[in-house]
PDB file of C-alpha atoms in Angstrom:
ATOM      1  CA  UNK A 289      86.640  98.306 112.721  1.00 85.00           C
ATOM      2  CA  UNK A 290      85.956  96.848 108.699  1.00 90.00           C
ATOM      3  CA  UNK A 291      82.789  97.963 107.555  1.00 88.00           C
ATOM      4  CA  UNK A 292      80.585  96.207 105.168  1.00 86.00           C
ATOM      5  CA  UNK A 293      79.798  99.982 103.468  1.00 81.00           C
ATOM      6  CA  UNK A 294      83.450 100.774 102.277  1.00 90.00           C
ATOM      7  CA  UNK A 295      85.797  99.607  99.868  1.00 93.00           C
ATOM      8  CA  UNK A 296      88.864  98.303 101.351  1.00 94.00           C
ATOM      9  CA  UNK A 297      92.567  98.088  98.706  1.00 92.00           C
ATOM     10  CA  UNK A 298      94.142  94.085  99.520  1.00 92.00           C
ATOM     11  CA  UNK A 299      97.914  95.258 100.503  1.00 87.00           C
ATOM     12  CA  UNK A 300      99.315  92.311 101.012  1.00 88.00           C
ATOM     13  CA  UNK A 301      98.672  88.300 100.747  1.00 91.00           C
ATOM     14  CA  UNK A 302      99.910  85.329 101.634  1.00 91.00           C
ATOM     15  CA  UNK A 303      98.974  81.363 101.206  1.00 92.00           C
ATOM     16  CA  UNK A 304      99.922  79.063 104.097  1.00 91.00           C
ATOM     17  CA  UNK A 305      99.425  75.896 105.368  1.00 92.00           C
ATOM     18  CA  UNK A 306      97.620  75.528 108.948  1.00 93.00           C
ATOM     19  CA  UNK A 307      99.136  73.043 111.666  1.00 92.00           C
ATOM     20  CA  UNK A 308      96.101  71.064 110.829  1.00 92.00           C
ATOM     21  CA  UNK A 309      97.417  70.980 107.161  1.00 92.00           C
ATOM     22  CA  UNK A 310      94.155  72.536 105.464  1.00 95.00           C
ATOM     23  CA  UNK A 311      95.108  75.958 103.520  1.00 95.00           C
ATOM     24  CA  UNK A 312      95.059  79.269 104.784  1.00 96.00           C
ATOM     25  CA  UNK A 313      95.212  83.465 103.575  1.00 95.00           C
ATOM     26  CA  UNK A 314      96.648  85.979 105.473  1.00 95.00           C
ATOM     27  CA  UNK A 315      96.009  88.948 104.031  1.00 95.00           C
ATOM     28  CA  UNK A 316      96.017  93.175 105.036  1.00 94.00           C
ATOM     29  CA  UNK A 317      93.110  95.511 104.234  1.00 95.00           C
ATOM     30  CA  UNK A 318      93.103  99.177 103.870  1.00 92.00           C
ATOM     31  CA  UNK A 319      91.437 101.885 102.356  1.00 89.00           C
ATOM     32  CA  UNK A 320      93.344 104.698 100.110  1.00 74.00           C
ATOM     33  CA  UNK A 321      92.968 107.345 102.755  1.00 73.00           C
ATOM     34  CA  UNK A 322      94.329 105.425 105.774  1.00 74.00           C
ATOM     35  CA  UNK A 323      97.564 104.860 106.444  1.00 72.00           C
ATOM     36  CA  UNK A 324      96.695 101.978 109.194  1.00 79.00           C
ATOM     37  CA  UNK A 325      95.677  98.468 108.158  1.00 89.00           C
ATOM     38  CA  UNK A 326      93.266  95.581 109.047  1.00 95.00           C
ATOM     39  CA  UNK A 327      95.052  91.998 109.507  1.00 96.00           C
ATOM     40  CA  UNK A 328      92.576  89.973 107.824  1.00 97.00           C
ATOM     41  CA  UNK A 329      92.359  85.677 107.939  1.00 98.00           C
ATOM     42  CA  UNK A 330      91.014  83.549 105.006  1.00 98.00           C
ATOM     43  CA  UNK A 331      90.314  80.025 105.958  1.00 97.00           C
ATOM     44  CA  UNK A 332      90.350  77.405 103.412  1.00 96.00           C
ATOM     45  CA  UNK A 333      86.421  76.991 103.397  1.00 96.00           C
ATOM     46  CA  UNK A 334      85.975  80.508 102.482  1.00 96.00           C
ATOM     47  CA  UNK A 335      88.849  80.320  99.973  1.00 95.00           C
ATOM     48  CA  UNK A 336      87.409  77.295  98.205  1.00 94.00           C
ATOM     49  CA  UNK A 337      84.293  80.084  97.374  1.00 93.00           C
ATOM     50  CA  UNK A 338      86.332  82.729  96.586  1.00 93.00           C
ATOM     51  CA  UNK A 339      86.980  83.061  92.759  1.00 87.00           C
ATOM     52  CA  UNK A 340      90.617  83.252  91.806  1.00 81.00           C
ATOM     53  CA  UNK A 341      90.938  86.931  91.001  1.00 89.00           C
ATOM     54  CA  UNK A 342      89.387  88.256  93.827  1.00 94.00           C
ATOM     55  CA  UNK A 343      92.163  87.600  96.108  1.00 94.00           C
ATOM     56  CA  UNK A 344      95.109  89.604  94.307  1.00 90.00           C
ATOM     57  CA  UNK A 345      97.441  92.520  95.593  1.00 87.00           C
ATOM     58  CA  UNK A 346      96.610  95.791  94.867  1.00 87.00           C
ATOM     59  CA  UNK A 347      92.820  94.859  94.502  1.00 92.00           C
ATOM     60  CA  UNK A 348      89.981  96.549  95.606  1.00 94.00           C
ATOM     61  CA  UNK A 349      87.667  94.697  97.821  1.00 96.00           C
ATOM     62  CA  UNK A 350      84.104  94.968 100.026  1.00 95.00           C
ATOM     63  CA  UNK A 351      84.072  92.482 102.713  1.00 96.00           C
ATOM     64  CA  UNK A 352      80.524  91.205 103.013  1.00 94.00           C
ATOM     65  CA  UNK A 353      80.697  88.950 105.841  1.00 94.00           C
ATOM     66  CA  UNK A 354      83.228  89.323 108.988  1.00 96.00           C
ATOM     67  CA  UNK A 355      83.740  88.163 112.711  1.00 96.00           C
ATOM     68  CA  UNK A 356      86.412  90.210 114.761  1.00 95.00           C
ATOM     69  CA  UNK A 357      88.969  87.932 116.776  1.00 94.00           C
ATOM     70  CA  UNK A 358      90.045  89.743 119.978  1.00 92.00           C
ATOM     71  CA  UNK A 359      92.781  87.717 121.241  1.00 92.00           C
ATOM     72  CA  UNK A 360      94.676  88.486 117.845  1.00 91.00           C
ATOM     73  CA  UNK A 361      93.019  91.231 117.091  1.00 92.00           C
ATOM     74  CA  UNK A 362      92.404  90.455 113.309  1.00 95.00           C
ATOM     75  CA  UNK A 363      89.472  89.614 111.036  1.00 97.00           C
ATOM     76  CA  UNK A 364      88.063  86.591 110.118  1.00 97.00           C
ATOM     77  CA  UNK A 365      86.438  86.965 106.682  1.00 97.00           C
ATOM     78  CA  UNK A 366      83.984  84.952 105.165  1.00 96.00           C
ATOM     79  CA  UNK A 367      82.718  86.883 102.107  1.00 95.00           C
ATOM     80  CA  UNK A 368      84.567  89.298 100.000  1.00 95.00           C
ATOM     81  CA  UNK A 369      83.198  91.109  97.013  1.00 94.00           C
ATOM     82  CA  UNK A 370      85.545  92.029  94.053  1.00 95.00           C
ATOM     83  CA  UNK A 371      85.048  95.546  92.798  1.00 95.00           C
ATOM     84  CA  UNK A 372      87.877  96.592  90.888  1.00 92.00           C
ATOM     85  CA  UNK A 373      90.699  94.468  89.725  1.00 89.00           C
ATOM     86  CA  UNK A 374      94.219  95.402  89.558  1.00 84.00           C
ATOM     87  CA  UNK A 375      97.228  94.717  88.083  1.00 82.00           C
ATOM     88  CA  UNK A 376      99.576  93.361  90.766  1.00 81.00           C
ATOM     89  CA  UNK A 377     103.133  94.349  89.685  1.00 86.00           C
ATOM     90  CA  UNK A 378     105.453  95.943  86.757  1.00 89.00           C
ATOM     91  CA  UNK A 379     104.764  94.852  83.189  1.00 89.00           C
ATOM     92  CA  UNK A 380     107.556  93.118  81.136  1.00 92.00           C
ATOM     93  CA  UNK A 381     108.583  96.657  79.049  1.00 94.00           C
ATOM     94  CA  UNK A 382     108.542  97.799  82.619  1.00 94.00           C
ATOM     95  CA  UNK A 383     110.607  95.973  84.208  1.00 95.00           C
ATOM     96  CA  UNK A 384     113.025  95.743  80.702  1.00 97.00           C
ATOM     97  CA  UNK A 385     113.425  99.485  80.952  1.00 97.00           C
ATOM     98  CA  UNK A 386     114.485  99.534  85.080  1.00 97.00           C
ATOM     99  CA  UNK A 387     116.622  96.700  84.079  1.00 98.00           C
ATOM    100  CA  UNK A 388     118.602  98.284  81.405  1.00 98.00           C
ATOM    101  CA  UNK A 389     118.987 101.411  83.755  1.00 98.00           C
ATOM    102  CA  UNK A 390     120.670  99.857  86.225  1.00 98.00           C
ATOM    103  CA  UNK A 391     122.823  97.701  84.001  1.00 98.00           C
ATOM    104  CA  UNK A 392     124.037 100.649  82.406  1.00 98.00           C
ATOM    105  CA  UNK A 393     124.657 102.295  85.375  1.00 98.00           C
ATOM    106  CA  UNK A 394     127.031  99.267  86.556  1.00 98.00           C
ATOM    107  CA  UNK A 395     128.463  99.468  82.791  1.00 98.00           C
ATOM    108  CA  UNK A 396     129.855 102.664  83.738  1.00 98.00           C
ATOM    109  CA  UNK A 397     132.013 101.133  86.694  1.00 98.00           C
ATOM    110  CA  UNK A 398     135.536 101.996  86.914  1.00 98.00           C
ATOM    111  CA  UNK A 399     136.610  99.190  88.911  1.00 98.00           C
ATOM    112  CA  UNK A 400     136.265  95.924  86.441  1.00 98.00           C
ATOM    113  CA  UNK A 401     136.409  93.834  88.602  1.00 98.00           C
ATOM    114  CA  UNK A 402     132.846  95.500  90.953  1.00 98.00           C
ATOM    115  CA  UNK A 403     131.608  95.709  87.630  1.00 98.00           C
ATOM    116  CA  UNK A 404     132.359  92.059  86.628  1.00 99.00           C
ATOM    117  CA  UNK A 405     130.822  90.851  90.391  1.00 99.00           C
ATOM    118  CA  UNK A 406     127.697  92.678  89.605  1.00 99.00           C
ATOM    119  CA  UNK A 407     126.926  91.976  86.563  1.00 98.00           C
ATOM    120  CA  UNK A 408     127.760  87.993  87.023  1.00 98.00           C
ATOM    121  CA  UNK A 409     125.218  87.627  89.731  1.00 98.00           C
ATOM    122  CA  UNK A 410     122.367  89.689  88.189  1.00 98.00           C
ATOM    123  CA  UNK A 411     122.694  88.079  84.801  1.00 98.00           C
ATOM    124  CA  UNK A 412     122.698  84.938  86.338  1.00 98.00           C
ATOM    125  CA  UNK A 413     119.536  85.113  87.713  1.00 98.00           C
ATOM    126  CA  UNK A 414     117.961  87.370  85.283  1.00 97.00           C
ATOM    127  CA  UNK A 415     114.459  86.089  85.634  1.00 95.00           C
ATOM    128  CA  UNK A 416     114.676  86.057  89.269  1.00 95.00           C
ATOM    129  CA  UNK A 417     116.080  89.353  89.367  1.00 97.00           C
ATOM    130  CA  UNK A 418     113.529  91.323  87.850  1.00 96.00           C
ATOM    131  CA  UNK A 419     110.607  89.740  89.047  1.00 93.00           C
ATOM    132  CA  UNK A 420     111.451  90.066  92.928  1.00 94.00           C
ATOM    133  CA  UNK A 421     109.572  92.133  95.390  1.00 92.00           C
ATOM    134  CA  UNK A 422     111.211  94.160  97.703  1.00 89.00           C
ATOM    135  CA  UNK A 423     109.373  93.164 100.582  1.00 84.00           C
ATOM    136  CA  UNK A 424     106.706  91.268 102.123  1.00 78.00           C
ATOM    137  CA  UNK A 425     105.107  94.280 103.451  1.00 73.00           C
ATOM    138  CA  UNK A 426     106.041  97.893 103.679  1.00 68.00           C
ATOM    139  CA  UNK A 427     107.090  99.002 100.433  1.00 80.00           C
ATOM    140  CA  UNK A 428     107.765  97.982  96.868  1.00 88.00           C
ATOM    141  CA  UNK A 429     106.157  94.617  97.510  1.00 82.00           C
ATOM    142  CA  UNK A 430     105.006  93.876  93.844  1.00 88.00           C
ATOM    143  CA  UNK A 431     106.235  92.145  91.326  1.00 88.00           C
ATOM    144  CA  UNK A 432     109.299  93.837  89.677  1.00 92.00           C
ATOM    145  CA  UNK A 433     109.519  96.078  93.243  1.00 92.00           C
ATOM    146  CA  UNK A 434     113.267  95.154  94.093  1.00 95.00           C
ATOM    147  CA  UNK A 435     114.188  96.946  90.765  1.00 96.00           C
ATOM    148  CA  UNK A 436     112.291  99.929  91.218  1.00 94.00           C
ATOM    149  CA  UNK A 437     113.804 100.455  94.747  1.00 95.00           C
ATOM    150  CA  UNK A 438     116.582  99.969  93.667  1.00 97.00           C
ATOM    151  CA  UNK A 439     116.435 102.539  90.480  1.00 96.00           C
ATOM    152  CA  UNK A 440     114.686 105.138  92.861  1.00 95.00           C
ATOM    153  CA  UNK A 441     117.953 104.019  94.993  1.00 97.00           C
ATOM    154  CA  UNK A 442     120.062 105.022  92.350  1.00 97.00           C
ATOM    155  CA  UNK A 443     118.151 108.413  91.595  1.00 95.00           C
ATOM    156  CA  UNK A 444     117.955 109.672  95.179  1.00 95.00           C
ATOM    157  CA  UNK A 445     122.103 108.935  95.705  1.00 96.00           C
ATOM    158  CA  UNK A 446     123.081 110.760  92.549  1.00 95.00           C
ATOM    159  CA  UNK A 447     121.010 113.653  93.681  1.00 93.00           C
ATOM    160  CA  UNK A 448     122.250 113.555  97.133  1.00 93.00           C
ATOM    161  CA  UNK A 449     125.938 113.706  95.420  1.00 92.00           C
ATOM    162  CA  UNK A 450     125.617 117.209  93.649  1.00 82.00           C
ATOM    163  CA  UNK A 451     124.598 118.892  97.759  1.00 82.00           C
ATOM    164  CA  UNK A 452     125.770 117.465 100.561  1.00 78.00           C
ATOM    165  CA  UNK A 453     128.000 114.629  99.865  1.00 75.00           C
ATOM    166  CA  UNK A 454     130.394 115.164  97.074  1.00 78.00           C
ATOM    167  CA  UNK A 455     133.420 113.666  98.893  1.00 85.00           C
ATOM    168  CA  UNK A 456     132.302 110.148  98.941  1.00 94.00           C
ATOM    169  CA  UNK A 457     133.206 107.441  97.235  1.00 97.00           C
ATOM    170  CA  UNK A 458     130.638 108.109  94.547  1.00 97.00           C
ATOM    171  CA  UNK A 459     131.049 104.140  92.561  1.00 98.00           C
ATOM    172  CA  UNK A 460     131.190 102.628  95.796  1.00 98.00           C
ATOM    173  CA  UNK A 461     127.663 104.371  96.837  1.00 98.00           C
ATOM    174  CA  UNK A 462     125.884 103.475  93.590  1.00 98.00           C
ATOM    175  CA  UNK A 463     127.684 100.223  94.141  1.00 99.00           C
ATOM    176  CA  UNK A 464     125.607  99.390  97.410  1.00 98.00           C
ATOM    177  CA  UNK A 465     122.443 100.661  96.217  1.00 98.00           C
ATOM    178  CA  UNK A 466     122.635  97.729  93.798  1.00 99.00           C
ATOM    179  CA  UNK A 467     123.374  95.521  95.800  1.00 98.00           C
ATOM    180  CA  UNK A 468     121.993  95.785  99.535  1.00 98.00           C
ATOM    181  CA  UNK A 469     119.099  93.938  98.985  1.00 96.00           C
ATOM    182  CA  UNK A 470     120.096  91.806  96.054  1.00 97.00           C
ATOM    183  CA  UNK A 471     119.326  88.527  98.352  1.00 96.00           C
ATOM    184  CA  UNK A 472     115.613  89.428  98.355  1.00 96.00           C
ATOM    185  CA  UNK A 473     115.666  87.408  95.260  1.00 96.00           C
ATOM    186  CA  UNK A 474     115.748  84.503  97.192  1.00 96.00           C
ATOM    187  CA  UNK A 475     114.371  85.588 100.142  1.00 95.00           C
ATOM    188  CA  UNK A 476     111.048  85.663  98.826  1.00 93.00           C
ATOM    189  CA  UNK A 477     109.102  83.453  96.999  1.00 90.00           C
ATOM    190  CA  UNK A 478     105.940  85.709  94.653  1.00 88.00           C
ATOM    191  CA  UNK A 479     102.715  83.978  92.783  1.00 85.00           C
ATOM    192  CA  UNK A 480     102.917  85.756  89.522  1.00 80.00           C
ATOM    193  CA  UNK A 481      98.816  85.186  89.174  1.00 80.00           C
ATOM    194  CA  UNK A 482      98.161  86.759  92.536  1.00 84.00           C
ATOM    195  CA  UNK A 483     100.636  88.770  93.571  1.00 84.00           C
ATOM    196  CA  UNK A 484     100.711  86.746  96.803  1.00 85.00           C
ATOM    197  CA  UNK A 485     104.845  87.197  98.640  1.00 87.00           C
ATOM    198  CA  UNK A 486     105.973  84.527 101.311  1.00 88.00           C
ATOM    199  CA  UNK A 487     109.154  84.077 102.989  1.00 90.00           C
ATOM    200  CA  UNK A 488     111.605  80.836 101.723  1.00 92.00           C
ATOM    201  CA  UNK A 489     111.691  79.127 104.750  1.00 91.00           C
ATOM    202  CA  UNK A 490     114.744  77.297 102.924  1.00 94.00           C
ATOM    203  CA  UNK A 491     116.644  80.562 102.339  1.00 93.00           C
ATOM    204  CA  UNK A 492     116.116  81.357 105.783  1.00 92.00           C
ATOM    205  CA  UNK A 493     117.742  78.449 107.147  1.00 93.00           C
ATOM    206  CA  UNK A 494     120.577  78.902 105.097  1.00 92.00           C
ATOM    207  CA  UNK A 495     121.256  82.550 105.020  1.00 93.00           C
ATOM    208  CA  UNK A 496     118.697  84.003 108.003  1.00 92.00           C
ATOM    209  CA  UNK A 497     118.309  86.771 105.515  1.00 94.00           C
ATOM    210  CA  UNK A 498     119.064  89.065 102.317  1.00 96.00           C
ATOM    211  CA  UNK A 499     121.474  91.007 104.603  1.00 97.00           C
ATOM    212  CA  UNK A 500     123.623  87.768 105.488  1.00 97.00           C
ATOM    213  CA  UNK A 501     123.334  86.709 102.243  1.00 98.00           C
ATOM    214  CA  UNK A 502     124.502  90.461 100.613  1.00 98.00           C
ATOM    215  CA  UNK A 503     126.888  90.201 103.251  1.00 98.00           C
ATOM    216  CA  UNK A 504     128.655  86.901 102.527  1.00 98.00           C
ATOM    217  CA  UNK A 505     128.782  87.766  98.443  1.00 98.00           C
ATOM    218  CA  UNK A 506     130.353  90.498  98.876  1.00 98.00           C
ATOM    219  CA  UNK A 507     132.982  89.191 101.568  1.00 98.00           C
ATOM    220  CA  UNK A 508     133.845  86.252  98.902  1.00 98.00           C
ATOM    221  CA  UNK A 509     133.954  88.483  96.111  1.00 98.00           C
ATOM    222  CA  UNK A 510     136.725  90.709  98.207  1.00 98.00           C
ATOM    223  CA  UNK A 511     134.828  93.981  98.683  1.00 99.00           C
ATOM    224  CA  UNK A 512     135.064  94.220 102.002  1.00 98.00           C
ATOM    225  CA  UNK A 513     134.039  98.404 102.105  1.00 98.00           C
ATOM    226  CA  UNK A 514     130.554  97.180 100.012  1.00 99.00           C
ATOM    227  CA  UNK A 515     130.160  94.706 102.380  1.00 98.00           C
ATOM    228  CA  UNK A 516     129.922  96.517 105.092  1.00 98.00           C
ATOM    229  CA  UNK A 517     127.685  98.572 103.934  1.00 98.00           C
ATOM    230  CA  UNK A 518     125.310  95.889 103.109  1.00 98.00           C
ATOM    231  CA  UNK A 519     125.821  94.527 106.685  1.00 98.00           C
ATOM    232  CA  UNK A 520     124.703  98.069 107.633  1.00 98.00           C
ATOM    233  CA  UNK A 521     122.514  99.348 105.704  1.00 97.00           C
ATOM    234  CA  UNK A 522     119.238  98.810 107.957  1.00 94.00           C
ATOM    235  CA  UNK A 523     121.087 101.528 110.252  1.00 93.00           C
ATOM    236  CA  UNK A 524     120.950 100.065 113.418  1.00 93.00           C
ATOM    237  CA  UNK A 525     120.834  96.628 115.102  1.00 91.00           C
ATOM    238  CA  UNK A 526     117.826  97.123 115.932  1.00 91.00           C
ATOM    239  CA  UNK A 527     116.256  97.257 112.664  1.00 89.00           C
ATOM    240  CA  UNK A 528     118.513  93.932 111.911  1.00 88.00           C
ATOM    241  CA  UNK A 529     121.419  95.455 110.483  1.00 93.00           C
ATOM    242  CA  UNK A 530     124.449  93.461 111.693  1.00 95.00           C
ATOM    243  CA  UNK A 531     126.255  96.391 112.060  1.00 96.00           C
ATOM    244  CA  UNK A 532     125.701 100.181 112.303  1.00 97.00           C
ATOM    245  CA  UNK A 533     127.078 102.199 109.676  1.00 97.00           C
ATOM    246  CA  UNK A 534     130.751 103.185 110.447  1.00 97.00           C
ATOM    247  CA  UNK A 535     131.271 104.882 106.770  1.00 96.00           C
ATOM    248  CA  UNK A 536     129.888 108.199 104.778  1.00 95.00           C
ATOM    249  CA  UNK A 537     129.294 105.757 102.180  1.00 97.00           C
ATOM    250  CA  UNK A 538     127.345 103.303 104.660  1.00 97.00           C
ATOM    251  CA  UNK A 539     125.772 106.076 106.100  1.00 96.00           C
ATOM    252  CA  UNK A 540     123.938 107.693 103.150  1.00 96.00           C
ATOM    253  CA  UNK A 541     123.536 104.238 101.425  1.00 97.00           C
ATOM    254  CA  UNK A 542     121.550 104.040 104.819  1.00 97.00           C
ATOM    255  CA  UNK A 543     119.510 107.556 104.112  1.00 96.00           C
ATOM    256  CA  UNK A 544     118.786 106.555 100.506  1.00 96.00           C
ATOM    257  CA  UNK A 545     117.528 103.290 101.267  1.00 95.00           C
ATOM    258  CA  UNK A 546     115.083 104.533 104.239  1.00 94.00           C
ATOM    259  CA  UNK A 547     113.899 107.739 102.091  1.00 94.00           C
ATOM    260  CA  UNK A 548     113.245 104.829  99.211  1.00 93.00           C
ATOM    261  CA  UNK A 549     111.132 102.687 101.896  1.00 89.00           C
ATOM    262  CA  UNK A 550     109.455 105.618 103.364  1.00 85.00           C
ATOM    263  CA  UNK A 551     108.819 107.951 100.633  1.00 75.00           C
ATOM    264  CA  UNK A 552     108.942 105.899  97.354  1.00 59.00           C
ATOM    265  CA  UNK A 553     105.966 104.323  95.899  1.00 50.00           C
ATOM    266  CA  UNK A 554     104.881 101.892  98.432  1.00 53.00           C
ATOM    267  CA  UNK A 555     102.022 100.305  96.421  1.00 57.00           C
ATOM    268  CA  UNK A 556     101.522  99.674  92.402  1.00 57.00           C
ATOM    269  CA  UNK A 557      98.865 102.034  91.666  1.00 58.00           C
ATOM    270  CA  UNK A 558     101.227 104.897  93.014  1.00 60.00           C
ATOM    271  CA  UNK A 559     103.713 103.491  90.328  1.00 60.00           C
ATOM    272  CA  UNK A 560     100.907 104.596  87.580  1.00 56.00           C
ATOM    273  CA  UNK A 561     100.197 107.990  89.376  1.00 58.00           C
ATOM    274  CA  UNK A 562     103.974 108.753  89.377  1.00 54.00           C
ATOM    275  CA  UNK A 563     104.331 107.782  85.280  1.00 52.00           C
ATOM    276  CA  UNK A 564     101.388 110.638  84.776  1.00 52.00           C
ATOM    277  CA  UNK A 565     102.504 112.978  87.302  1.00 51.00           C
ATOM    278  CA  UNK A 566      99.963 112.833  89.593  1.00 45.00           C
ATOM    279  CA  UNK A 567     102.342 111.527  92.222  1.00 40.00           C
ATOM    280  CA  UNK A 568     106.039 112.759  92.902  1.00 42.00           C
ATOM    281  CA  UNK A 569     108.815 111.211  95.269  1.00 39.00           C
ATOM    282  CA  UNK A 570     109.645 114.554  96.891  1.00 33.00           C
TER     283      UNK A 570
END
């Protein structure tokens, strides 16, 4: 149960619309210590007295006032009190510095025309790019979180190449963990004042997800061993991949990706613990 006593971190938010077409905040409370959340609900009356930078990600809350709803089992909130403010994703000479990593990595290509692919669709959408979460939830879900997944991506692969795979198809490997979740750029849609990450309900009718979307890129770009292992890089069907890996290279790109999720910093004050070594990856 929330308490009114303790001081609860704001993990994730979102702003939606209510059948009844008044505004809404779903948002997920926990405290540092706790690995399980509370599902919390904002409606629009309460959110019309909240101030505007109470309700960011990575903030850290009291909740004052609450009633619990036991057919959803959430929390309806109707008073929050701000007691620390955080900063809700990477800053710009952050996010510069992940950037030029990774386009220096794909500089290093062998194949031109992989490196070409990349480099078109990234550059394209720059802004985009290295702004986007990596999820809604789960992990990396901050501004600027899709390229630090994708760096830590990067970092975990080439150390997994100098012990237990050093037959694969080493370009092909850094290739896809590029590139696996490149569609999350669209797939989301991020409030650069609050941190707040929704779904694009257009993307989703177009492309169902980033996976799809990775999927079809690479297919028209005629890399049909990177495609697959975007199609399977969620492991099994299960966990919506469209396929299960078939491939050593779709099978670690798989093992980096999950120890990423898992293991990597999940929120953005971890990303500060890690840069003073307070906080390691393994």
């Amino acid at each position: 149960m929330l308490s009114e006593d303790k001081e609860y971190r704001i993990t994730s938010l979102a702003f939606k619309d209510t059948q009844s077409n008044t505004k809404m905040a779903k948002l997920q409370l926990k405290t540092d210590n706790v690995e399980e959340g509370f599902n919390c609900v904002i409606w629009q009356d309460v959110l019309e007295k909240t101030t505007k930078n109470t309700l960011k990600v990575g903030n850290i809350v009291k909740v004052k006032k609450y009633d619990h709803n036991e057919q959803y089992n959430n929390y309806i909130l109707y008073s929050l009190e701000l007691v620390q403010e955080e900063k809700i994703g990477l800053g710009e000479e952050e996010k510069e510095a992940l950037l030029i990593k990774i386009l220096e990595t794909v500089d290093l290509f062998k194949d031109k025309k992989l490196k070409d692919a990349i480099l078109k669709v990234i550059l394209e959408n720059r802004e985009l790019y290295i702004s986007s979460p990596a999820a809604e939830k789960i992990h990396h879900n901050y501004i600027g979180g899709l390229l630090q997944h994708t760096c830590e991506c990067i970092n975990i692969a080439k150390t997994l190449f100098g012990t237990l795979y050093k037959d694969v198809n080493q370009e092909l490997v850094i290739a896809g963990c590029i590139t696996h979740d490149l569609g999350k750029m669209f797939e989301y849609i991020f409030d650069e004042e609050t941190g707040a990450i929704t779904r694009n309900a257009e993307f989703k009718k177009v492309w169902i997800s980033h996976i799809h979307w990775g999927f079809s890129w690479a297919n028209q770009n005629e890399f049909p061993e990177l495609a697959h292992i975007i199609a399977s890089h969620h492991g099994l069907k299960e966990w919506k991949a469209l396929v299960e890996p078939q491939t050593h290279e779709a099978n670690l790109l798989h093992l980096v990706d999950t120890i990423s999720a898992r293991l990597g910093a999940i929120e953005i004050k971890d990303i500060e613990k890690r840069q003073q070594g307070q906080l390691r990856l393994f």
